[in-house]
Short mmCIF file of C-alpha atoms and ligand atoms in Angstrom, two decimals:
data_model
loop_
_atom_site.label_atom_id
_atom_site.label_comp_id
_atom_site.label_asym_id
_atom_site.label_seq_id
_atom_site.Cartn_x
_atom_site.Cartn_y
_atom_site.Cartn_z
CA UNK U 1407 99.58 60.19 89.82
CA UNK U 1408 99.78 62.54 92.64
CA UNK U 1409 102.50 61.83 95.10
CA UNK U 1410 101.49 60.83 98.59
CA UNK U 1411 101.67 64.24 100.63
CA UNK U 1412 104.80 64.18 102.85
CA UNK U 1413 104.48 65.78 106.33
CA UNK U 1414 105.75 69.38 105.91
CA UNK U 1415 109.39 70.25 106.55
CA UNK U 1416 108.42 72.53 109.02
CA UNK U 1417 106.29 70.28 111.14
CA UNK U 1418 109.26 67.79 111.16
CA UNK U 1419 111.75 70.07 111.88
CA UNK U 1420 109.66 71.67 114.67
CA UNK U 1421 108.94 68.17 116.25
CA UNK U 1422 112.58 67.34 116.04
CA UNK U 1423 113.79 70.70 117.58
CA UNK U 1424 110.97 70.10 120.33
CA UNK U 1425 112.16 66.45 121.10
CA UNK U 1426 115.81 67.59 121.26
CA UNK U 1427 114.86 70.51 123.64
CA UNK U 1428 112.78 68.33 125.77
CA UNK U 1429 115.29 65.53 126.17
CA UNK U 1430 117.70 68.13 127.16
CA UNK U 1431 115.54 69.79 130.04
CA UNK U 1432 114.69 66.09 131.20
CA UNK U 1433 118.22 64.82 131.44
CA UNK U 1434 119.30 68.02 133.44
CA UNK U 1435 116.09 67.79 135.46
CA UNK U 1436 116.87 63.87 136.17
CA UNK U 1437 120.64 64.85 136.95
CA UNK U 1438 119.56 67.52 139.56
CA UNK U 1439 116.79 65.16 140.92
CA UNK U 1440 119.27 62.30 141.50
CA UNK U 1441 121.79 64.79 143.31
CA UNK U 1442 119.07 66.35 145.33
CA UNK U 1443 117.59 62.80 146.40
CA UNK U 1444 121.19 61.67 147.33
CA UNK U 1445 121.82 64.98 149.39
CA UNK U 1446 118.54 64.71 151.23
CA UNK U 1447 119.11 61.11 151.98
CA UNK U 1448 122.54 61.76 153.35
CA UNK U 1449 121.30 64.29 155.59
CA UNK U 1450 118.75 62.40 157.26
CA UNK U 1451 121.22 59.30 157.57
CA UNK U 1452 123.53 61.49 159.53
CA UNK U 1453 120.41 62.77 161.69
CA UNK U 1454 119.80 59.20 162.55
CA UNK U 1455 123.41 58.43 163.22
CA UNK U 1456 123.78 61.25 165.50
CA UNK U 1457 120.77 60.38 167.40
CA UNK U 1458 122.22 56.87 168.11
CA UNK U 1459 125.47 58.26 168.94
CA UNK U 1460 124.18 60.98 171.57
CA UNK U 1461 121.97 58.36 173.29
CA UNK U 1462 124.78 55.76 173.38
CA UNK U 1463 127.04 58.32 175.11
CA UNK U 1464 124.05 59.59 177.50
CA UNK U 1465 123.42 55.67 178.71
CA UNK U 1466 126.99 55.26 179.06
CA UNK U 1467 127.78 58.01 181.26
CA UNK U 1468 125.04 59.54 183.50
CA UNK U 1469 121.62 58.38 182.15
CA UNK U 1470 119.96 55.34 183.34
CA UNK U 1471 117.20 53.35 181.64
CA UNK U 1472 114.89 54.03 184.21
CA UNK U 1473 115.32 57.93 183.86
CA UNK U 1474 114.73 57.64 180.48
CA UNK U 1475 111.62 55.48 180.76
CA UNK U 1476 110.06 57.79 183.20
CA UNK U 1477 110.71 60.96 181.07
CA UNK U 1478 109.82 59.85 177.29
CA UNK U 1479 109.78 63.71 176.52
CA UNK U 1480 113.72 63.38 176.67
CA UNK U 1481 114.05 61.47 173.43
CA UNK U 1482 110.81 62.43 171.77
CA UNK U 1483 112.48 65.89 171.43
CA UNK U 1484 115.15 64.32 169.72
CA UNK U 1485 113.11 62.52 166.86
CA UNK U 1486 112.91 64.21 163.58
CA UNK U 1487 109.49 63.45 162.72
CA UNK U 1488 106.43 61.90 164.67
CA UNK U 1489 106.77 58.74 162.64
CA UNK U 1490 110.21 58.18 163.48
CA UNK U 1491 111.36 54.63 165.21
CA UNK U 1492 113.40 54.83 168.58
CA UNK U 1493 113.85 51.52 170.48
CA UNK U 1494 115.76 50.35 173.57
CA UNK U 1495 115.87 46.80 174.35
CA UNK U 1496 118.01 44.44 176.17
CA UNK U 1497 119.11 41.58 173.88
CA UNK U 1498 116.39 38.95 173.63
CA UNK U 1499 114.10 40.81 176.15
CA UNK U 1500 110.92 42.81 175.29
CA UNK U 1501 111.70 46.49 174.45
CA UNK U 1502 112.17 48.94 177.54
CA UNK U 1503 111.41 51.73 175.09
CA UNK U 1504 109.30 51.24 172.02
CA UNK U 1505 108.70 54.27 169.67
CA UNK U 1506 107.09 53.29 166.37
CA UNK U 1507 103.85 54.94 165.88
CA UNK U 1508 103.53 53.23 162.24
CA UNK U 1509 104.35 49.85 163.57
CA UNK U 1510 106.59 49.80 160.50
CA UNK U 1511 108.64 46.60 160.21
CA UNK U 1512 112.52 46.92 160.34
CA UNK U 1513 114.93 45.73 158.12
CA UNK U 1514 117.40 43.28 159.28
CA UNK U 1515 120.51 45.15 160.70
CA UNK U 1516 123.82 44.37 161.90
CA UNK U 1517 124.63 45.44 165.53
CA UNK U 1518 127.46 47.95 165.98
CA UNK U 1519 129.29 46.75 169.14
CA UNK U 1520 129.80 49.67 172.00
CA UNK U 1521 133.27 50.11 171.49
CA UNK U 1522 133.14 50.65 167.59
CA UNK U 1523 132.15 54.08 165.91
CA UNK U 1524 129.12 54.32 163.68
CA UNK U 1525 129.36 55.09 160.22
CA UNK U 1526 126.77 55.25 157.03
CA UNK U 1527 127.78 51.78 156.00
CA UNK U 1528 126.04 50.40 159.28
CA UNK U 1529 122.70 51.73 158.01
CA UNK U 1530 120.26 49.64 156.15
CA UNK U 1531 116.99 50.41 153.95
CA UNK U 1532 113.54 49.26 154.54
CA UNK U 1533 110.34 50.05 152.85
CA UNK U 1534 107.05 50.76 154.24
CA UNK U 1535 103.89 49.03 152.89
CA UNK U 1536 103.22 52.84 151.51
CA UNK U 1537 106.09 52.75 149.61
CA UNK U 1538 108.09 55.25 151.77
CA UNK U 1539 111.67 54.34 152.41
CA UNK U 1540 113.35 54.35 155.86
CA UNK U 1541 116.67 54.09 157.10
CA UNK U 1542 117.87 52.45 160.02
CA UNK U 1543 120.72 51.12 162.43
CA UNK U 1544 121.25 49.27 165.73
CA UNK U 1545 124.17 49.97 167.85
CA UNK U 1546 125.34 48.35 171.37
CA UNK U 1547 125.46 50.52 174.58
CA UNK U 1548 126.14 49.73 177.93
CA UNK U 1549 123.87 51.34 180.86
CA UNK U 1550 124.97 50.64 184.48
CA UNK U 1551 126.76 47.49 183.46
CA UNK U 1552 123.82 46.14 181.47
CA UNK U 1553 124.34 45.69 177.51
CA UNK U 1554 121.30 47.41 175.70
CA UNK U 1555 120.82 47.79 172.03
CA UNK U 1556 119.38 51.12 170.73
CA UNK U 1557 117.59 51.16 167.33
CA UNK U 1558 116.75 54.10 165.29
CA UNK U 1559 115.04 54.83 162.26
CA UNK U 1560 114.01 57.48 160.25
CA UNK U 1561 110.98 57.48 157.68
CA UNK U 1562 111.47 59.71 154.81
CA UNK U 1563 107.94 60.84 154.44
CA UNK U 1564 108.93 64.70 154.49
CA UNK U 1565 111.76 63.96 151.93
CA UNK U 1566 109.55 62.10 149.70
CA UNK U 1567 106.90 64.73 149.51
CA UNK U 1568 109.89 67.57 148.87
CA UNK U 1569 111.26 65.22 146.03
CA UNK U 1570 107.72 64.67 144.39
CA UNK U 1571 107.10 68.26 144.14
CA UNK U 1572 110.39 68.80 142.65
CA UNK U 1573 109.74 65.85 140.20
CA UNK U 1574 106.62 67.56 139.42
CA UNK U 1575 108.34 70.92 138.50
CA UNK U 1576 110.65 68.89 136.26
CA UNK U 1577 107.84 67.38 134.63
CA UNK U 1578 106.23 70.86 134.06
CA UNK U 1579 109.79 72.41 132.67
CA UNK U 1580 109.98 69.53 130.16
CA UNK U 1581 106.46 69.97 128.79
CA UNK U 1582 107.14 73.87 128.84
CA UNK U 1583 110.24 73.42 126.88
CA UNK U 1584 108.40 71.00 124.39
CA UNK U 1585 105.77 73.55 123.79
CA UNK U 1586 107.88 76.82 123.80
CA UNK U 1587 110.65 75.23 121.30
CA UNK U 1588 107.73 73.84 119.02
CA UNK U 1589 105.91 77.18 119.05
CA UNK U 1590 109.37 79.28 118.35
CA UNK U 1591 110.64 76.92 115.90
CA UNK U 1592 107.31 76.80 113.86
CA UNK U 1593 107.23 80.63 113.81
CA UNK U 1594 110.82 80.78 112.77
CA UNK U 1595 110.83 78.01 110.17
CA UNK U 1596 107.76 79.56 108.38
CA UNK U 1597 109.63 82.78 108.37
CA UNK U 1598 112.72 81.05 107.00
CA UNK U 1599 110.80 79.05 104.32
CA UNK U 1600 108.62 82.19 103.23
CA UNK U 1601 111.23 82.52 99.96
CA UNK U 1602 110.10 79.17 98.94
CA UNK U 1603 106.69 79.78 99.29
CA UNK U 1604 107.39 82.84 97.08
CA UNK U 1605 109.36 81.15 94.57
CA UNK U 1606 106.56 78.52 94.20
CA UNK U 1607 103.55 81.37 93.75
CA UNK U 1608 106.01 83.18 91.44
CA UNK U 1609 106.59 80.06 89.24
CA UNK U 1610 102.94 79.38 89.47
CA UNK U 1611 102.23 82.87 87.72
CA UNK U 1612 104.92 82.30 85.08
CA UNK U 1613 103.22 82.13 81.56
CA UNK U 1614 104.91 82.25 78.03
CA UNK U 1615 103.75 85.81 77.93
CA UNK U 1616 105.25 86.82 81.71
CA UNK U 1617 108.47 85.25 81.25
CA UNK U 1618 110.11 88.65 81.92
CA UNK U 1619 109.12 88.61 85.72
CA UNK U 1620 111.94 87.63 88.05
CA UNK U 1621 112.28 86.63 91.85
CA UNK U 1622 113.42 89.30 94.41
CA UNK U 1623 116.31 87.68 96.16
CA UNK U 1624 117.47 90.36 98.24
CA UNK U 1625 116.06 89.26 101.77
CA UNK U 1626 116.50 85.52 101.06
CA UNK U 1627 118.47 83.81 103.35
CA UNK U 1628 121.97 82.33 101.91
CA UNK U 1629 120.87 78.98 101.51
CA UNK U 1630 117.93 79.67 99.39
CA UNK U 1631 119.79 82.44 97.35
CA UNK U 1632 121.61 79.98 95.21
CA UNK U 1633 118.04 78.17 94.32
CA UNK U 1634 116.68 81.82 93.66
CA UNK U 1635 119.45 82.61 91.38
CA UNK U 1636 119.39 79.52 89.65
CA UNK U 1637 115.72 79.70 89.04
CA UNK U 1638 116.01 83.37 87.77
CA UNK U 1639 118.75 82.49 85.55
CA UNK U 1640 116.59 79.40 84.19
CA UNK U 1641 113.78 82.06 83.44
CA UNK U 1642 116.63 84.15 81.38
CA UNK U 1643 117.23 81.13 79.53
CA UNK U 1644 113.69 80.36 78.83
CA UNK U 1645 112.90 83.87 77.68
CA UNK U 1646 115.95 84.15 75.78
CA UNK U 1647 114.78 80.80 74.07
CA UNK U 1648 111.28 81.83 73.67
CA UNK U 1649 112.08 85.09 72.20
CA UNK U 1650 114.32 83.67 69.45
CA UNK U 1651 111.76 81.15 68.76
CA UNK U 1652 109.20 84.03 68.69
CA UNK U 1653 111.51 85.80 66.23
CA UNK U 1654 112.18 82.90 64.08
CA UNK U 1655 108.66 82.24 63.38
CA UNK U 1656 108.02 85.77 62.68
CA UNK U 1657 110.99 85.84 60.28
CA UNK U 1658 110.02 82.67 58.72
CA UNK U 1659 106.39 83.69 58.08
CA UNK U 1660 107.84 86.90 56.60
CA UNK U 1661 110.58 85.20 54.47
CA UNK U 1662 107.80 83.00 52.95
CA UNK U 1663 105.11 85.64 52.43
CA UNK U 1664 107.38 87.47 50.04
CA UNK U 1665 107.76 84.79 47.55
CA UNK U 1666 104.53 83.41 47.95
CA UNK U 1667 102.99 86.85 47.29
CA UNK U 1668 105.32 87.26 44.18
CA UNK U 1669 104.21 83.86 42.81
CA UNK U 1670 100.66 84.68 43.41
CA UNK U 1671 101.35 88.14 41.66
CA UNK U 1672 102.94 86.65 38.49
CA UNK U 1673 99.96 84.10 38.01
CA UNK U 1674 97.53 86.76 38.66
CA UNK U 1675 98.90 89.22 35.98
CA UNK U 1676 99.47 86.44 33.53
CA UNK U 1677 95.63 85.21 34.03
CA UNK U 1678 94.43 88.72 33.27
CA UNK U 1679 94.32 87.98 29.17
CA UNK U 1680 95.17 85.46 27.07
CA UNK U 1681 99.10 84.48 26.63
CA UNK U 1682 101.34 82.99 24.26
CA UNK U 1683 102.75 79.66 24.51
CA UNK U 1684 106.02 81.34 25.30
CA UNK U 1685 104.79 83.48 27.74
CA UNK U 1686 103.24 80.63 29.59
CA UNK U 1687 106.45 78.89 29.61
CA UNK U 1688 108.42 81.85 30.69
CA UNK U 1689 105.96 82.04 33.66
CA UNK U 1690 106.18 78.57 34.64
CA UNK U 1691 109.97 78.61 34.44
CA UNK U 1692 110.17 82.01 36.61
CA UNK U 1693 107.52 80.04 38.97
CA UNK U 1694 109.55 77.28 39.10
CA UNK U 1695 112.72 79.08 40.21
CA UNK U 1696 110.85 81.00 42.92
CA UNK U 1697 109.26 77.58 44.20
CA UNK U 1698 112.88 76.00 44.01
CA UNK U 1699 114.21 78.54 46.32
CA UNK U 1700 111.04 77.85 48.94
CA UNK U 1701 111.58 74.47 48.64
CA UNK U 1702 115.55 75.09 49.64
CA UNK U 1703 114.30 77.50 52.45
CA UNK U 1704 112.01 74.89 53.78
CA UNK U 1705 114.94 72.10 53.50
CA UNK U 1706 117.34 74.49 55.52
CA UNK U 1707 114.75 75.23 57.98
CA UNK U 1708 114.25 71.57 58.79
CA UNK U 1709 118.00 71.09 58.98
CA UNK U 1710 118.33 73.79 61.30
CA UNK U 1711 115.60 72.34 63.56
CA UNK U 1712 116.78 68.92 63.25
CA UNK U 1713 120.21 70.18 64.23
CA UNK U 1714 118.80 71.98 67.22
CA UNK U 1715 117.59 68.90 68.85
CA UNK U 1716 120.02 66.02 67.65
CA UNK U 1717 123.35 65.84 68.80
CA UNK U 1718 124.01 61.88 68.39
CA UNK U 1719 123.12 62.01 64.54
CA UNK U 1720 126.71 62.65 63.67
CA UNK U 1721 128.31 59.81 61.23
CA UNK U 1722 131.81 60.73 61.94
CA UNK U 1723 134.68 59.36 59.86
CA UNK U 1724 138.36 60.15 59.45
CA UNK U 1725 138.43 62.69 56.17
CA UNK U 1726 141.38 63.68 54.53
CA UNK U 1727 140.77 67.58 54.15
CA UNK U 1728 142.91 68.00 51.24
CA UNK U 1729 140.56 65.57 49.14
CA UNK U 1730 137.67 67.36 50.45
CA UNK U 1731 138.76 70.63 49.48
CA UNK U 1732 139.57 69.44 45.99
CA UNK U 1733 136.10 67.92 45.85
CA UNK U 1734 134.27 71.18 46.70
CA UNK U 1735 136.60 73.19 44.55
CA UNK U 1736 135.88 71.01 41.81
CA UNK U 1737 132.07 71.25 42.20
CA UNK U 1738 132.24 74.96 42.15
CA UNK U 1739 134.87 75.57 39.43
CA UNK U 1740 132.22 76.08 36.69
CA UNK U 1741 130.23 78.82 39.01
CA UNK U 1742 133.69 80.50 39.84
CA UNK U 1743 134.83 80.61 36.14
CA UNK U 1744 131.49 82.75 35.07
CA UNK U 1745 132.75 85.30 37.59
CA UNK U 1746 136.25 84.96 36.30
CA UNK U 1747 137.15 83.63 39.99
CA UNK U 1748 139.91 81.54 40.59
CA UNK U 1749 140.03 78.75 43.68
CA UNK U 1750 143.23 78.18 45.42
CA UNK U 1751 143.48 75.11 47.58
CA UNK U 1752 146.51 74.45 50.32
CA UNK U 1753 147.18 72.27 53.20
CA UNK U 1754 145.99 68.88 54.41
CA UNK U 1755 144.93 67.07 57.68
CA UNK U 1756 142.83 64.44 58.72
CA UNK U 1757 139.90 64.94 60.94
CA UNK U 1758 137.10 63.14 62.29
CA UNK U 1759 133.78 64.46 61.05
CA UNK U 1760 130.38 63.72 59.39
CA UNK U 1761 131.48 63.87 55.49
CA UNK U 1762 128.10 65.12 54.45
CA UNK U 1763 127.81 67.90 56.90
CA UNK U 1764 131.41 68.90 56.32
CA UNK U 1765 130.99 69.13 52.60
CA UNK U 1766 127.72 70.84 53.37
CA UNK U 1767 129.58 73.60 55.40
CA UNK U 1768 132.30 73.83 53.24
CA UNK U 1769 130.06 74.32 50.20
CA UNK U 1770 128.12 76.87 52.00
CA UNK U 1771 131.35 79.26 52.39
CA UNK U 1772 132.70 78.61 49.07
CA UNK U 1773 129.36 79.46 47.47
CA UNK U 1774 129.24 82.74 49.65
CA UNK U 1775 132.74 83.41 48.55
CA UNK U 1776 131.92 83.13 44.73
CA UNK U 1777 128.60 84.95 45.04
CA UNK U 1778 130.10 87.83 47.08
CA UNK U 1779 133.70 88.21 46.04
CA UNK U 1780 135.03 90.72 43.71
CA UNK U 1781 135.03 89.55 39.88
CA UNK U 1782 138.09 88.51 38.98
CA UNK U 1783 139.74 87.66 42.61
CA UNK U 1784 140.99 84.69 44.06
CA UNK U 1785 139.44 82.76 46.73
CA UNK U 1786 141.74 80.75 48.89
CA UNK U 1787 140.63 77.87 50.68
CA UNK U 1788 143.26 76.52 53.16
CA UNK U 1789 143.69 74.05 56.00
CA UNK U 1790 145.84 75.07 59.00
CA UNK U 1791 146.98 72.52 61.51
CA UNK U 1792 148.46 73.59 64.60
CA UNK U 1793 150.31 71.29 66.90
CA UNK U 1794 150.52 74.03 69.57
CA UNK U 1795 146.95 73.50 70.70
CA UNK U 1796 145.58 76.76 71.51
CA UNK U 1797 142.27 76.83 73.30
CA UNK U 1798 142.14 73.17 72.57
CA UNK U 1799 141.44 73.72 68.83
CA UNK U 1800 143.73 71.84 66.56
CA UNK U 1801 142.46 72.05 62.72
CA UNK U 1802 141.23 75.04 61.16
CA UNK U 1803 139.70 75.30 57.68
CA UNK U 1804 139.71 78.81 56.15
CA UNK U 1805 138.04 80.48 53.20
CA UNK U 1806 139.08 83.90 52.08
CA UNK U 1807 137.97 86.32 49.34
CA UNK U 1808 138.47 89.79 48.21
CA UNK U 1809 134.94 91.53 48.75
CA UNK U 1810 133.20 94.39 50.28
CA UNK U 1811 134.22 95.79 53.62
CA UNK U 1812 131.97 95.16 56.33
CA UNK U 1813 131.55 96.80 59.57
CA UNK U 1814 131.71 95.21 62.99
CA UNK U 1815 127.96 95.14 63.77
CA UNK U 1816 127.17 93.55 60.17
CA UNK U 1817 130.17 90.71 60.90
CA UNK U 1818 128.27 90.02 64.33
CA UNK U 1819 125.01 89.12 62.45
CA UNK U 1820 126.12 87.18 59.59
CA UNK U 1821 125.32 83.92 61.40
CA UNK U 1822 121.98 84.92 62.47
CA UNK U 1823 119.02 83.14 60.49
CA UNK U 1824 117.42 84.81 57.70
CA UNK U 1825 120.49 88.04 57.84
CA UNK U 1826 121.24 89.11 54.62
CA UNK U 1827 123.70 91.77 53.93
CA UNK U 1828 122.34 94.65 51.64
CA UNK U 1829 123.99 93.43 48.57
CA UNK U 1830 122.39 90.08 48.42
CA UNK U 1831 119.08 91.53 49.36
CA UNK U 1832 118.83 93.69 46.06
CA UNK U 1833 121.17 91.45 43.99
CA UNK U 1834 119.57 88.14 43.75
CA UNK U 1835 116.30 86.36 44.84
CA UNK U 1836 117.91 82.92 45.59
CA UNK U 1837 119.49 84.25 48.44
CA UNK U 1838 117.78 83.02 51.92
CA UNK U 1839 120.10 84.18 54.60
CA UNK U 1840 120.34 80.80 55.99
CA UNK U 1841 123.75 79.46 54.81
CA UNK U 1842 125.82 80.78 57.47
CA UNK U 1843 123.48 79.88 60.14
CA UNK U 1844 123.58 76.32 58.92
CA UNK U 1845 127.52 76.20 58.87
CA UNK U 1846 127.39 77.51 62.58
CA UNK U 1847 124.87 74.65 63.23
CA UNK U 1848 127.03 72.04 61.79
CA UNK U 1849 130.29 73.43 63.46
CA UNK U 1850 128.01 73.31 66.92
CA UNK U 1851 127.22 69.65 66.17
CA UNK U 1852 130.91 68.75 65.92
CA UNK U 1853 131.86 70.61 69.02
CA UNK U 1854 133.67 73.34 67.19
CA UNK U 1855 132.81 76.75 65.93
CA UNK U 1856 132.75 78.95 62.85
CA UNK U 1857 134.21 82.62 62.98
CA UNK U 1858 134.76 85.46 60.46
CA UNK U 1859 137.48 88.37 60.36
CA UNK U 1860 138.70 90.80 58.30
CA UNK U 1861 142.52 90.39 57.88
CA UNK U 1862 142.86 93.38 55.70
CA UNK U 1863 140.16 96.00 53.98
CA UNK U 1864 138.12 94.31 51.70
CA UNK U 1865 139.49 90.77 52.62
CA UNK U 1866 137.01 88.55 54.66
CA UNK U 1867 137.89 85.16 56.09
CA UNK U 1868 135.72 82.72 57.51
CA UNK U 1869 137.19 80.22 59.70
CA UNK U 1870 136.01 76.70 60.37
CA UNK U 1871 137.65 75.37 63.96
CA UNK U 1872 137.52 71.76 64.89
CA UNK U 1873 138.35 70.59 68.42
CA UNK U 1874 141.17 67.99 68.82
CA UNK U 1875 139.64 64.48 68.47
CA UNK U 1876 141.19 61.81 70.18
CA UNK U 1877 141.44 59.44 67.22
CA UNK U 1878 142.69 62.18 64.69
CA UNK U 1879 146.17 61.52 63.29
CA UNK U 1880 148.28 64.35 62.35
CA UNK U 1881 149.98 64.15 59.02
N1 LIG J 348 132.25 85.85 51.59
C1 LIG J 348 131.40 86.66 51.92
N2 LIG J 348 131.82 87.91 51.63
C2 LIG J 348 131.18 89.00 51.60
N3 LIG J 348 130.04 88.62 52.26
C3 LIG J 348 129.55 87.74 52.76
C4 LIG J 348 130.36 86.59 52.74
N4 LIG J 348 129.56 85.34 53.02
C5 LIG J 348 128.49 86.11 53.58
N5 LIG J 348 128.02 87.06 53.56
C6 LIG J 348 127.40 88.10 53.60
O1 LIG J 348 126.47 87.24 54.74
C7 LIG J 348 125.24 87.13 54.31
C8 LIG J 348 124.52 86.20 55.07
O2 LIG J 348 125.16 84.85 54.48
P1 LIG J 348 124.39 83.55 54.41
O3 LIG J 348 125.21 82.45 53.50
O4 LIG J 348 123.84 83.23 55.69
O5 LIG J 348 123.14 83.91 53.46
P2 LIG J 348 122.89 84.11 51.86
O6 LIG J 348 124.13 83.58 51.22
O7 LIG J 348 122.66 85.51 51.68
O8 LIG J 348 121.72 82.94 51.75
P3 LIG J 348 121.93 81.29 51.37
O9 LIG J 348 123.33 81.11 51.71
O10 LIG J 348 120.88 81.02 52.34
O11 LIG J 348 121.30 81.38 50.23
C9 LIG J 348 125.11 87.23 53.25
O12 LIG J 348 123.88 87.90 52.68
C10 LIG J 348 126.33 88.34 52.59
O13 LIG J 348 125.70 89.48 52.81
MG1 LIG J 349 125.09 81.79 51.67
#
């Protein structure tokens, strides 16, 4: 089932960036707007207060109400805008002077006594029907012995218009921030994620025949470089595995073709003319030998194939290695005698291992030693147990014999599947070159390893190294 398509990373990150940029610009804008609004309103408050103060003083000293009434330009000039309010009235009487072009209702206000100074705290706010705010204050003044009330108010039409303009600019800046960040973020992210798209198309083009192509990670950003390298390393491993598989099937075909060809050849020759019963028997016997070899090879190959995939199939038991060596040596005694070879065993230890597999590994080594050792020589089979743990290995089984001197390159190839030394190739037809590969696979299943070395010219020593196991007891 196809997974629901998720929104792209580019889109998500771009949106997130843009929202953040928008919020940042909006908060800065709001802050500036509020500061500016405060400054504008304070300025207009001070203008109203100064006006009241001015007229209070004028009336107190030399200006009479009558003069003021007769020359309205005196105060009209003083007003900030044509909508502003200015009222002079004796308490409880109709106004002497009344300027209120918009007939705006005034908020209730305290009256500041004549001898008291005026302050912003004495001002009150009101609101026109149109929503425009006003700021107003009333003071008492004494003019020619009469007490009068002066009221002045400012209607903030201009200020509101300025602030509205400012607000629109902020909105514009916020939208621009959103659009610009979105565009820039989108372009940058798409560029940054280009290696991922390249990797996807590269991976899509990989086929078994094209496993050697690799991603070029040179201009990849650091964050994606690791992924690129892991991807290339994976391709290396795949290519290696695939190459080994191809090689293995080629070897397999080659190895089976030879005995099958020889079987067919023998049969064809035999059928060309009538043969005696003895001749038929000899043919069948030789064919059977060949078939047995093919069967052994198939069995070995099956074993290797299973060992490659199954790790859990180990049936670990505590084994006494002295017993195991005795058992294998006893089994090969007859064969060894045929070549006048003596088998020496020494040492003892207990390990946790699969008994059948351990016997198989040891038998393969001993069979090789008997087959390839010089006639009349001695084969040493020993168990070396080190209490001093070196590389975490603790128990070592060695099989050493006197035989041909091999060069380093040959030693490195002994454990390859189907590898046979020249001697065995010519010498016998029952050598498949799989014995040591099986030993290596068995050791790998046990978490250990097998190695070969030549302690002296003509001496060859194979060692099975078992790792330390928690339950294993030292003798
Ligand atoms: N003890 C040894 N001394 C000298 N050469 C050895 C010894 N053991 C193995 N070899 C060399 O290593 C080669 C590979 O050994 P391996 O056991 O894998 O295959 P094989 O013995 O030829 O065949 P198989 O074991 O499948 O019947 C042998 O052909 C031989 O040349
Ligand atoms: Mg062998």
